[in-house]
Amino acid sequence: MATTFTPKSDGSVEVRVRLAKKVDGVTTPMVNIRKSVKFGFCPDEWPKYSIIKTENGRLNFRKANPSFAKAFDKMECLRRQIDEIGFDITLDKFNSILHDVLFSEQIEAEEKRREKAAARKAAKEEAKRKAEAMTLTKFIDQYIQSIESGERTTVQHGRKYSQGSKFNTANALRHFKEFMAETGVTYDFADVDLECYSKYKAWLMNRDISDSFLRGRLRGMEPDDDTPYEAPKGRKQPLSYSDSTIGRFIKQLKAMLRAAEVRGYPVNPAYRSTEFKAQVLDIDAIYLTMKEIEAIGNLDLSTYHPDSGHDNQIELARDIFMIGVWTAQRVSDYNNIGKQNIKSFDNNGMEQLMVSIHQQKTGRFVEIPCNSKLRAILEKYPEGIPHISEQWLNKYVKILGKLAGIDEMIEVNESRGGEVVRSYYPKYQLICTHTARRTGATLMYLAGIPIYDIMKVTGHRSVATLEKYIRADKLEVAQNLAARYDYFK
């Protein structure tokens, strides 16, 4: 087989491919292809090149004549590719090879253009994918939004979140987003490990919340109650979150990560570790004695005029708070009692009123018989109890406590920023909406009602949990035991 190149006067080159086989001593032509090709060099360059005898001389000539060198390289490339095909060469294959050799620069440039275009497209698609892909920050926003819209319900009972729980969730996860912003680290699902937990907890412990509207949850406040309290005058030292508040923030973070994991996102399993603690300490909450409850109930509020100029609803606030005491319910339930919740039944020939409630937080159904005090309050509002916002209700109950002279100084020990902080407050300043529930449970206990019957009223399913609500003074317990049992007489 031979591929020859013959220059012509017009600057073209005749390319000839001749293939022959010898069969039985006879040479038989197999292929004979001829074609004139313009390789792009000057006509006088080929004669000059052909008379050079040494390889070095020819190499120097090609270096000195780049257009000829390029044409020469194309011819050699064409020769090699034809030789590789051998006897399988055809005119179509020859033309295809010739085309690729002649336009190799254009083909290479087109391939590079296509590669760049494909790379740009891939980069754009990747950027779009990343933009559309779920991140931890996006999931936090969607998680909060789904709770606020009612799309996401509680895991345990499948109910919509209460307003307090909605606020708690948004508030806790907002802190985690602030943590990322202030530390300059954007955590994704897989990044929330024990190291992240330690850094986040330390960040929370070191925050000064002295000027925060929601500073210092007081002992006795329900976990979903963020009502501000009157800060002690003269406080100058920085104020940190209590360990219980930090524990609630961690608990909300764990709940969000659990929801993300269930949906298939690559959450780091470290959040399930016992070291990833969401510790919420037992709260040594106050309750009001029967004497203090009576003092609030006997207040003459007809002459009370609020300094702030808002509507005078203090009497309504007292009635709502007292309903909370005599029903021992959460504020989300006792502050929303309507006509539909008031029922009656026959009690040995006498009509007995009761309050029937599906508890908002747990979904449990409870029915509470009305004592005379509760009945008198309900009869004041035949169309149902008007509603007061929890913020104002919290303010009013403190005012009521102060007017009733409930000013015993109470020592409050809180763990804040890893240190125990001891403070003293007049008792009225510690009264909040949840005090009613604790007071009701405690007064029932002191009245000798069996604890399992109290659970039927409060809706608790665990004795251990209910015991945290019963805050009877040790002296009161002793007096109660002595009065009820002959053993102590």
Short mmCIF file of C-alpha atoms in Angstrom, two decimals:
data_model
loop_
_atom_site.label_atom_id
_atom_site.label_comp_id
_atom_site.label_asym_id
_atom_site.label_seq_id
_atom_site.Cartn_x
_atom_site.Cartn_y
_atom_site.Cartn_z
CA MET A 1 0.00 0.00 0.00
CA ALA A 2 1.27 3.48 -0.81
CA THR A 3 0.03 6.98 -0.23
CA THR A 4 1.82 9.53 -2.38
CA PHE A 5 1.63 13.31 -2.59
CA THR A 6 2.43 15.01 -5.95
CA PRO A 7 2.55 18.83 -6.04
CA LYS A 8 0.90 20.59 -8.95
CA SER A 9 1.54 23.99 -10.49
CA ASP A 10 -1.62 25.53 -9.15
CA GLY A 11 -0.47 24.88 -5.57
CA SER A 12 -2.63 21.84 -5.04
CA VAL A 13 -1.36 18.34 -4.25
CA GLU A 14 -2.53 15.17 -5.84
CA VAL A 15 -3.09 12.57 -3.17
CA ARG A 16 -3.04 9.03 -4.46
CA VAL A 17 -3.78 5.88 -2.52
CA ARG A 18 -2.83 2.65 -4.24
CA LEU A 19 -3.45 -0.75 -2.71
CA ALA A 20 -2.63 -4.06 -4.37
CA LYS A 21 -2.41 -7.71 -3.36
CA LYS A 22 -0.28 -10.48 -4.85
CA VAL A 23 -2.30 -13.62 -5.35
CA ASP A 24 -0.59 -16.65 -6.88
CA GLY A 25 2.31 -14.44 -7.94
CA VAL A 26 0.03 -11.99 -9.65
CA THR A 27 -0.32 -8.42 -8.28
CA THR A 28 -3.96 -7.36 -8.30
CA PRO A 29 -4.94 -3.70 -7.72
CA MET A 30 -7.45 -3.40 -4.84
CA VAL A 31 -7.75 0.35 -4.34
CA ASN A 32 -6.76 3.30 -6.47
CA ILE A 33 -7.93 6.66 -5.17
CA ARG A 34 -6.84 10.02 -6.56
CA LYS A 35 -7.79 13.46 -5.37
CA SER A 36 -6.41 17.00 -5.74
CA VAL A 37 -6.22 18.75 -2.40
CA LYS A 38 -5.30 22.29 -1.40
CA PHE A 39 -3.15 21.97 1.74
CA GLY A 40 -2.43 25.69 1.85
CA PHE A 41 1.28 26.17 1.12
CA CYS A 42 2.99 28.18 -1.65
CA PRO A 43 3.69 26.33 -4.94
CA ASP A 44 7.42 27.13 -4.86
CA GLU A 45 7.92 25.74 -1.35
CA TRP A 46 7.58 22.08 -2.29
CA PRO A 47 10.45 22.07 -4.89
CA LYS A 48 12.73 23.79 -2.39
CA TYR A 49 11.85 21.27 0.29
CA SER A 50 12.21 18.23 -2.00
CA ILE A 51 15.83 19.02 -2.96
CA ILE A 52 16.94 19.03 0.70
CA LYS A 53 18.58 15.67 1.42
CA THR A 54 19.20 15.72 5.20
CA GLU A 55 16.56 15.32 7.87
CA ASN A 56 17.97 18.24 9.89
CA GLY A 57 17.85 20.43 6.81
CA ARG A 58 14.24 19.56 6.19
CA LEU A 59 13.41 20.16 9.87
CA ASN A 60 15.00 23.60 9.70
CA PHE A 61 13.08 24.38 6.53
CA ARG A 62 9.77 23.50 8.20
CA LYS A 63 10.68 25.70 11.16
CA ALA A 64 11.44 28.60 8.82
CA ASN A 65 8.22 28.10 6.83
CA PRO A 66 5.30 27.57 9.25
CA SER A 67 2.59 27.45 6.54
CA PHE A 68 4.47 24.68 4.76
CA ALA A 69 5.13 22.91 8.05
CA LYS A 70 1.40 22.94 8.84
CA ALA A 71 0.58 21.52 5.39
CA PHE A 72 3.32 18.91 5.72
CA ASP A 73 1.97 17.80 9.12
CA LYS A 74 -1.51 17.42 7.63
CA MET A 75 -0.19 15.28 4.82
CA GLU A 76 1.70 13.06 7.27
CA CYS A 77 -1.40 12.81 9.46
CA LEU A 78 -3.45 11.78 6.43
CA ARG A 79 -0.84 9.16 5.50
CA ARG A 80 -0.83 7.63 9.00
CA GLN A 81 -4.60 7.37 9.25
CA ILE A 82 -4.90 5.77 5.81
CA ASP A 83 -2.15 3.29 6.69
CA GLU A 84 -4.01 2.39 9.91
CA ILE A 85 -7.14 1.46 7.93
CA GLY A 86 -5.19 -0.54 5.37
CA PHE A 87 -7.17 -2.60 2.92
CA ASP A 88 -10.45 -1.53 4.50
CA ILE A 89 -10.04 1.94 3.02
CA THR A 90 -12.88 3.11 0.81
CA LEU A 91 -13.56 6.37 -0.97
CA ASP A 92 -16.05 7.42 1.70
CA LYS A 93 -13.59 6.67 4.48
CA PHE A 94 -10.84 8.48 2.58
CA ASN A 95 -13.03 11.59 2.18
CA SER A 96 -13.98 11.49 5.84
CA ILE A 97 -10.34 11.28 6.94
CA LEU A 98 -9.33 13.99 4.52
CA HIS A 99 -12.05 16.30 5.81
CA ASP A 100 -11.00 15.79 9.43
CA VAL A 101 -7.35 16.43 8.59
CA LEU A 102 -7.93 19.53 6.46
CA PHE A 103 -10.28 21.14 8.95
CA SER A 104 -8.64 19.87 12.12
CA GLU A 105 -8.17 23.40 13.51
CA GLN A 106 -11.80 24.29 12.94
CA ILE A 107 -12.95 20.93 14.29
CA GLU A 108 -10.74 21.32 17.36
CA ALA A 109 -11.99 24.86 17.90
CA GLU A 110 -15.59 23.68 17.54
CA GLU A 111 -15.00 20.87 20.02
CA LYS A 112 -13.52 23.32 22.50
CA ARG A 113 -16.46 25.66 21.95
CA ARG A 114 -18.86 22.83 22.56
CA GLU A 115 -16.93 21.71 25.63
CA LYS A 116 -17.03 25.24 27.02
CA ALA A 117 -20.72 25.54 26.21
CA ALA A 118 -21.39 22.20 27.87
CA ALA A 119 -19.32 23.25 30.88
CA ARG A 120 -21.23 26.54 31.12
CA LYS A 121 -24.53 24.69 30.84
CA ALA A 122 -23.47 22.18 33.48
CA ALA A 123 -22.30 24.97 35.77
CA LYS A 124 -25.59 26.81 35.27
CA GLU A 125 -27.58 23.65 35.96
CA GLU A 126 -25.48 22.94 39.05
CA ALA A 127 -25.99 26.48 40.29
CA LYS A 128 -29.72 26.11 39.66
CA ARG A 129 -29.73 22.74 41.43
CA LYS A 130 -27.91 24.22 44.39
CA ALA A 131 -30.26 27.18 44.45
CA GLU A 132 -33.26 24.85 44.37
CA ALA A 133 -31.74 22.27 46.69
CA MET A 134 -32.92 22.21 50.28
CA THR A 135 -30.50 23.60 52.83
CA LEU A 136 -30.77 23.70 56.60
CA THR A 137 -31.47 27.43 56.56
CA LYS A 138 -34.23 27.00 53.97
CA PHE A 139 -35.70 24.09 55.90
CA ILE A 140 -35.77 26.15 59.12
CA ASP A 141 -37.77 28.86 57.35
CA GLN A 142 -40.14 26.31 55.78
CA TYR A 143 -40.49 24.47 59.10
CA ILE A 144 -41.50 27.67 60.91
CA GLN A 145 -43.86 28.69 58.10
CA SER A 146 -45.56 25.29 58.01
CA ILE A 147 -46.21 25.49 61.77
CA GLU A 148 -47.55 29.03 61.58
CA SER A 149 -49.84 28.15 58.65
CA GLY A 150 -51.16 25.04 60.37
CA GLU A 151 -49.81 22.76 57.64
CA ARG A 152 -47.52 21.03 60.17
CA THR A 153 -49.20 19.58 63.26
CA THR A 154 -47.86 18.20 66.51
CA VAL A 155 -46.23 14.78 66.23
CA GLN A 156 -47.87 13.33 69.33
CA HIS A 157 -51.46 14.44 68.82
CA GLY A 158 -51.67 15.66 65.22
CA ARG A 159 -53.08 19.01 66.34
CA LYS A 160 -52.23 22.51 65.24
CA TYR A 161 -49.65 24.30 67.35
CA SER A 162 -50.85 26.83 69.89
CA GLN A 163 -49.87 30.48 69.50
CA GLY A 164 -47.35 30.09 72.31
CA SER A 165 -45.80 27.03 70.68
CA LYS A 166 -45.62 28.83 67.34
CA PHE A 167 -43.79 31.71 68.98
CA ASN A 168 -41.48 29.34 70.88
CA THR A 169 -40.53 27.47 67.71
CA ALA A 170 -39.83 30.60 65.67
CA ASN A 171 -37.96 32.22 68.56
CA ALA A 172 -35.74 29.18 69.22
CA LEU A 173 -34.81 28.60 65.58
CA ARG A 174 -34.28 32.33 65.04
CA HIS A 175 -31.57 32.07 67.70
CA PHE A 176 -29.84 29.30 65.74
CA LYS A 177 -29.88 31.44 62.59
CA GLU A 178 -28.44 34.36 64.56
CA PHE A 179 -25.75 32.02 65.87
CA MET A 180 -24.75 31.16 62.29
CA ALA A 181 -24.79 34.81 61.25
CA GLU A 182 -22.69 36.02 64.19
CA THR A 183 -20.13 33.20 63.97
CA GLY A 184 -19.92 33.43 60.17
CA VAL A 185 -20.48 29.68 59.77
CA THR A 186 -23.39 28.38 57.69
CA TYR A 187 -24.28 24.93 58.94
CA ASP A 188 -26.05 22.43 56.73
CA PHE A 189 -27.88 19.27 57.77
CA ALA A 190 -24.75 17.12 58.05
CA ASP A 191 -22.80 19.81 59.92
CA VAL A 192 -24.91 19.91 63.08
CA ASP A 193 -22.75 17.58 65.12
CA LEU A 194 -21.62 17.57 68.75
CA GLU A 195 -19.04 20.27 68.03
CA CYS A 196 -21.76 22.49 66.56
CA TYR A 197 -23.95 21.75 69.60
CA SER A 198 -21.16 22.75 72.00
CA LYS A 199 -20.48 25.98 70.14
CA TYR A 200 -24.18 26.85 69.93
CA LYS A 201 -24.75 26.14 73.62
CA ALA A 202 -21.70 28.24 74.57
CA TRP A 203 -22.97 31.05 72.34
CA LEU A 204 -26.35 30.97 74.07
CA MET A 205 -24.79 30.87 77.53
CA ASN A 206 -22.64 33.92 76.80
CA ARG A 207 -25.40 36.11 75.35
CA ASP A 208 -26.23 39.24 77.32
CA ILE A 209 -30.01 39.62 77.17
CA SER A 210 -30.27 42.48 79.66
CA ASP A 211 -31.91 44.74 77.08
CA SER A 212 -34.06 42.05 75.47
CA PHE A 213 -37.84 42.47 75.55
CA LEU A 214 -38.15 38.82 76.52
CA ARG A 215 -35.37 38.68 79.07
CA GLY A 216 -35.33 36.28 81.96
CA ARG A 217 -38.18 33.77 81.98
CA LEU A 218 -39.32 33.64 85.59
CA ARG A 219 -39.76 30.38 87.37
CA GLY A 220 -43.40 29.50 87.25
CA MET A 221 -43.94 30.54 83.66
CA GLU A 222 -45.32 27.91 81.36
CA PRO A 223 -42.80 26.78 78.72
CA ASP A 224 -44.80 28.55 75.99
CA ASP A 225 -45.18 31.75 77.96
CA ASP A 226 -42.65 34.44 77.04
CA THR A 227 -44.35 37.36 78.73
CA PRO A 228 -41.80 39.89 79.97
CA TYR A 229 -41.56 40.62 83.62
CA GLU A 230 -40.67 43.73 85.59
CA ALA A 231 -36.91 43.58 85.96
CA PRO A 232 -35.45 44.27 89.40
CA LYS A 233 -34.43 47.88 89.73
CA GLY A 234 -30.74 48.59 89.91
CA ARG A 235 -29.67 45.46 88.02
CA LYS A 236 -26.35 46.29 86.40
CA GLN A 237 -24.69 42.93 85.74
CA PRO A 238 -25.26 41.24 82.36
CA LEU A 239 -28.21 38.89 82.24
CA SER A 240 -27.86 35.49 80.57
CA TYR A 241 -30.40 32.94 79.48
CA SER A 242 -31.34 30.40 82.11
CA ASP A 243 -30.29 26.81 81.54
CA SER A 244 -33.96 25.87 81.18
CA THR A 245 -34.44 28.42 78.40
CA ILE A 246 -31.32 27.16 76.62
CA GLY A 247 -32.65 23.63 77.02
CA ARG A 248 -35.90 24.64 75.33
CA PHE A 249 -33.97 26.21 72.44
CA ILE A 250 -32.00 22.96 72.01
CA LYS A 251 -35.22 20.93 72.23
CA GLN A 252 -36.76 22.94 69.38
CA LEU A 253 -33.58 22.49 67.31
CA LYS A 254 -33.71 18.71 67.85
CA ALA A 255 -37.41 18.61 66.88
CA MET A 256 -36.63 20.47 63.64
CA LEU A 257 -33.70 18.13 62.83
CA ARG A 258 -35.92 15.12 63.51
CA ALA A 259 -38.52 16.45 61.07
CA ALA A 260 -35.80 17.00 58.43
CA GLU A 261 -34.39 13.49 58.92
CA VAL A 262 -37.83 11.90 58.51
CA ARG A 263 -38.12 13.70 55.17
CA GLY A 264 -34.90 12.15 53.93
CA TYR A 265 -32.48 15.06 54.32
CA PRO A 266 -28.89 14.09 55.30
CA VAL A 267 -29.12 15.05 58.96
CA ASN A 268 -26.12 14.24 61.15
CA PRO A 269 -27.25 11.50 63.59
CA ALA A 270 -25.31 13.21 66.40
CA TYR A 271 -28.45 15.13 67.39
CA ARG A 272 -29.83 11.85 68.75
CA SER A 273 -26.82 11.39 71.02
CA THR A 274 -27.28 11.63 74.79
CA GLU A 275 -24.57 14.28 74.73
CA PHE A 276 -26.75 16.49 72.51
CA LYS A 277 -28.84 17.45 75.52
CA ALA A 278 -32.03 19.43 75.59
CA GLN A 279 -32.07 19.76 79.35
CA VAL A 280 -35.06 21.60 80.81
CA LEU A 281 -34.66 21.86 84.55
CA ASP A 282 -37.51 21.43 86.97
CA ILE A 283 -38.91 24.86 87.81
CA ASP A 284 -39.48 25.73 91.47
CA ALA A 285 -42.64 27.66 90.61
CA ILE A 286 -44.81 29.57 93.01
CA TYR A 287 -48.45 28.92 93.73
CA LEU A 288 -50.97 31.01 95.61
CA THR A 289 -52.43 29.90 98.92
CA MET A 290 -56.17 29.86 99.52
CA LYS A 291 -55.76 32.96 101.65
CA GLU A 292 -53.98 34.78 98.80
CA ILE A 293 -56.61 33.65 96.29
CA GLU A 294 -59.34 34.98 98.58
CA ALA A 295 -57.46 38.28 98.95
CA ILE A 296 -57.43 38.70 95.15
CA GLY A 297 -61.08 37.68 94.94
CA ASN A 298 -62.14 40.22 97.60
CA LEU A 299 -60.42 43.20 95.96
CA ASP A 300 -62.63 46.19 95.24
CA LEU A 301 -61.59 47.07 91.71
CA SER A 302 -64.25 49.70 91.05
CA THR A 303 -61.85 52.51 91.83
CA TYR A 304 -58.86 51.09 89.96
CA HIS A 305 -57.68 53.27 87.08
CA PRO A 306 -54.76 52.06 84.96
CA ASP A 307 -51.88 54.47 84.50
CA SER A 308 -51.16 53.34 80.94
CA GLY A 309 -54.48 54.59 79.56
CA HIS A 310 -55.58 51.22 78.10
CA ASP A 311 -59.07 49.84 78.69
CA ASN A 312 -59.72 48.87 82.27
CA GLN A 313 -60.11 45.10 82.03
CA ILE A 314 -58.60 44.20 85.36
CA GLU A 315 -61.85 42.74 86.75
CA LEU A 316 -62.23 40.54 83.67
CA ALA A 317 -58.57 39.54 84.04
CA ARG A 318 -59.24 38.52 87.65
CA ASP A 319 -62.22 36.40 86.59
CA ILE A 320 -60.22 34.70 83.84
CA PHE A 321 -57.35 34.00 86.23
CA MET A 322 -59.77 32.59 88.83
CA ILE A 323 -61.29 30.34 86.15
CA GLY A 324 -57.76 29.07 85.59
CA VAL A 325 -57.37 28.38 89.32
CA TRP A 326 -60.69 26.51 89.71
CA THR A 327 -60.26 24.49 86.50
CA ALA A 328 -56.47 23.94 86.83
CA GLN A 329 -56.08 24.31 83.05
CA ARG A 330 -53.46 25.95 80.88
CA VAL A 331 -54.01 29.55 79.86
CA SER A 332 -54.54 28.44 76.25
CA ASP A 333 -57.64 26.62 77.53
CA TYR A 334 -59.02 28.69 80.42
CA ASN A 335 -58.62 31.95 78.46
CA ASN A 336 -60.76 30.61 75.62
CA ILE A 337 -63.83 29.16 77.32
CA GLY A 338 -67.07 29.77 75.41
CA LYS A 339 -70.72 28.87 75.88
CA GLN A 340 -70.09 25.55 74.19
CA ASN A 341 -67.72 24.56 77.00
CA ILE A 342 -70.32 25.01 79.78
CA LYS A 343 -72.47 21.95 80.37
CA SER A 344 -74.61 20.58 83.15
CA PHE A 345 -75.55 17.22 84.57
CA ASP A 346 -77.80 15.85 87.29
CA ASN A 347 -76.02 15.43 90.61
CA ASN A 348 -78.39 13.64 92.98
CA GLY A 349 -81.32 15.73 91.89
CA MET A 350 -79.39 18.97 91.63
CA GLU A 351 -78.06 20.61 88.51
CA GLN A 352 -74.30 20.56 88.48
CA LEU A 353 -72.35 22.77 86.05
CA MET A 354 -69.12 21.56 84.54
CA VAL A 355 -66.54 22.88 82.11
CA SER A 356 -65.85 20.55 79.19
CA ILE A 357 -62.55 21.14 77.34
CA HIS A 358 -60.47 19.54 74.64
CA GLN A 359 -57.06 20.71 75.77
CA GLN A 360 -55.37 22.67 73.02
CA LYS A 361 -51.86 21.49 73.78
CA THR A 362 -52.50 17.77 74.23
CA GLY A 363 -55.90 17.17 72.63
CA ARG A 364 -57.07 15.40 75.79
CA PHE A 365 -60.70 15.73 76.80
CA VAL A 366 -61.35 16.80 80.41
CA GLU A 367 -64.51 17.70 82.29
CA ILE A 368 -64.26 19.75 85.47
CA PRO A 369 -67.15 20.04 87.92
CA CYS A 370 -67.72 23.68 88.92
CA ASN A 371 -67.47 24.68 92.54
CA SER A 372 -69.58 27.60 93.76
CA LYS A 373 -66.83 30.15 93.08
CA LEU A 374 -66.34 29.01 89.49
CA ARG A 375 -70.08 28.81 88.92
CA ALA A 376 -70.55 32.40 90.11
CA ILE A 377 -67.92 33.63 87.65
CA LEU A 378 -69.41 31.72 84.70
CA GLU A 379 -72.89 33.05 85.44
CA LYS A 380 -71.54 36.61 85.07
CA TYR A 381 -70.87 35.90 81.40
CA PRO A 382 -73.88 34.08 79.90
CA GLU A 383 -72.57 34.69 76.35
CA GLY A 384 -69.12 33.30 77.15
CA ILE A 385 -65.96 34.70 78.69
CA PRO A 386 -64.37 37.61 76.78
CA HIS A 387 -60.77 37.04 75.75
CA ILE A 388 -57.74 39.01 76.94
CA SER A 389 -54.35 38.66 75.29
CA GLU A 390 -51.91 36.61 77.34
CA GLN A 391 -49.47 39.52 77.47
CA TRP A 392 -52.02 41.79 79.14
CA LEU A 393 -53.32 38.99 81.31
CA ASN A 394 -49.80 38.48 82.65
CA LYS A 395 -49.52 42.19 83.41
CA TYR A 396 -52.91 42.29 85.13
CA VAL A 397 -52.31 39.29 87.42
CA LYS A 398 -49.15 40.95 88.76
CA ILE A 399 -51.13 44.12 89.43
CA LEU A 400 -53.82 42.07 91.18
CA GLY A 401 -51.21 40.39 93.35
CA LYS A 402 -49.71 43.73 94.28
CA LEU A 403 -53.12 45.23 95.13
CA ALA A 404 -53.87 42.17 97.25
CA GLY A 405 -50.68 42.69 99.26
CA ILE A 406 -49.01 39.47 98.09
CA ASP A 407 -45.56 40.93 98.57
CA GLU A 408 -43.64 38.29 100.48
CA MET A 409 -40.03 38.30 99.24
CA ILE A 410 -39.28 35.11 97.33
CA GLU A 411 -35.79 33.81 96.67
CA VAL A 412 -35.30 32.69 93.08
CA ASN A 413 -32.23 30.65 92.21
CA GLU A 414 -31.57 30.28 88.51
CA SER A 415 -28.71 28.80 86.55
CA ARG A 416 -27.71 31.36 83.94
CA GLY A 417 -24.67 31.20 81.72
CA GLY A 418 -23.43 28.21 83.74
CA GLU A 419 -23.62 30.10 87.03
CA VAL A 420 -26.23 30.12 89.78
CA VAL A 421 -27.89 33.54 90.09
CA ARG A 422 -29.78 34.27 93.29
CA SER A 423 -32.40 37.02 93.23
CA TYR A 424 -35.26 38.16 95.45
CA TYR A 425 -38.64 39.31 94.18
CA PRO A 426 -41.91 40.30 95.82
CA LYS A 427 -44.22 37.35 95.24
CA TYR A 428 -46.73 39.33 93.15
CA GLN A 429 -44.01 39.93 90.58
CA LEU A 430 -43.70 36.17 90.05
CA ILE A 431 -47.39 35.60 89.38
CA CYS A 432 -48.14 34.69 85.77
CA THR A 433 -50.87 32.98 83.78
CA HIS A 434 -49.50 29.51 84.54
CA THR A 435 -49.60 30.20 88.28
CA ALA A 436 -53.35 29.55 88.06
CA ARG A 437 -52.84 25.94 86.89
CA ARG A 438 -50.23 25.19 89.55
CA THR A 439 -52.38 26.81 92.20
CA GLY A 440 -55.45 24.82 91.19
CA ALA A 441 -53.57 21.49 91.25
CA THR A 442 -52.01 22.31 94.63
CA LEU A 443 -55.28 23.43 96.25
CA MET A 444 -56.99 20.23 95.11
CA TYR A 445 -54.14 18.24 96.63
CA LEU A 446 -54.37 20.12 99.91
CA ALA A 447 -58.14 19.57 99.91
CA GLY A 448 -57.47 15.84 100.07
CA ILE A 449 -58.47 14.97 96.49
CA PRO A 450 -56.64 11.77 95.44
CA ILE A 451 -53.85 12.47 92.97
CA TYR A 452 -55.36 10.23 90.29
CA ASP A 453 -58.59 12.22 90.44
CA ILE A 454 -56.56 15.44 90.13
CA MET A 455 -55.00 13.97 86.98
CA LYS A 456 -58.46 13.55 85.48
CA VAL A 457 -59.01 17.29 85.92
CA THR A 458 -55.59 18.55 84.83
CA GLY A 459 -55.22 16.06 81.97
CA HIS A 460 -51.85 14.76 83.14
CA ARG A 461 -51.08 11.14 82.32
CA SER A 462 -48.02 10.89 84.50
CA VAL A 463 -48.01 11.18 88.28
CA ALA A 464 -44.41 12.34 88.12
CA THR A 465 -45.36 15.26 85.87
CA LEU A 466 -48.30 16.25 88.03
CA GLU A 467 -46.13 16.14 91.14
CA LYS A 468 -44.05 18.94 89.62
CA TYR A 469 -47.21 21.08 89.60
CA ILE A 470 -48.06 20.49 93.24
CA ARG A 471 -46.15 23.15 95.16
CA ALA A 472 -47.63 22.82 98.62
CA ASP A 473 -45.61 24.26 101.43
CA LYS A 474 -44.25 21.55 103.76
CA LEU A 475 -46.04 23.17 106.69
CA GLU A 476 -49.34 23.12 104.81
CA VAL A 477 -48.85 19.44 104.02
CA ALA A 478 -48.14 18.67 107.67
CA GLN A 479 -51.19 20.65 108.80
CA ASN A 480 -53.32 18.86 106.22
CA LEU A 481 -52.13 15.44 107.37
CA ALA A 482 -52.70 16.28 111.03
CA ALA A 483 -56.25 17.48 110.33
CA ARG A 484 -57.26 14.46 108.22
CA TYR A 485 -55.79 11.50 110.07
CA ASP A 486 -56.25 10.45 113.67
CA TYR A 487 -52.82 8.84 113.51
CA PHE A 488 -51.24 12.29 113.99
CA LYS A 489 -53.46 13.29 116.90
#
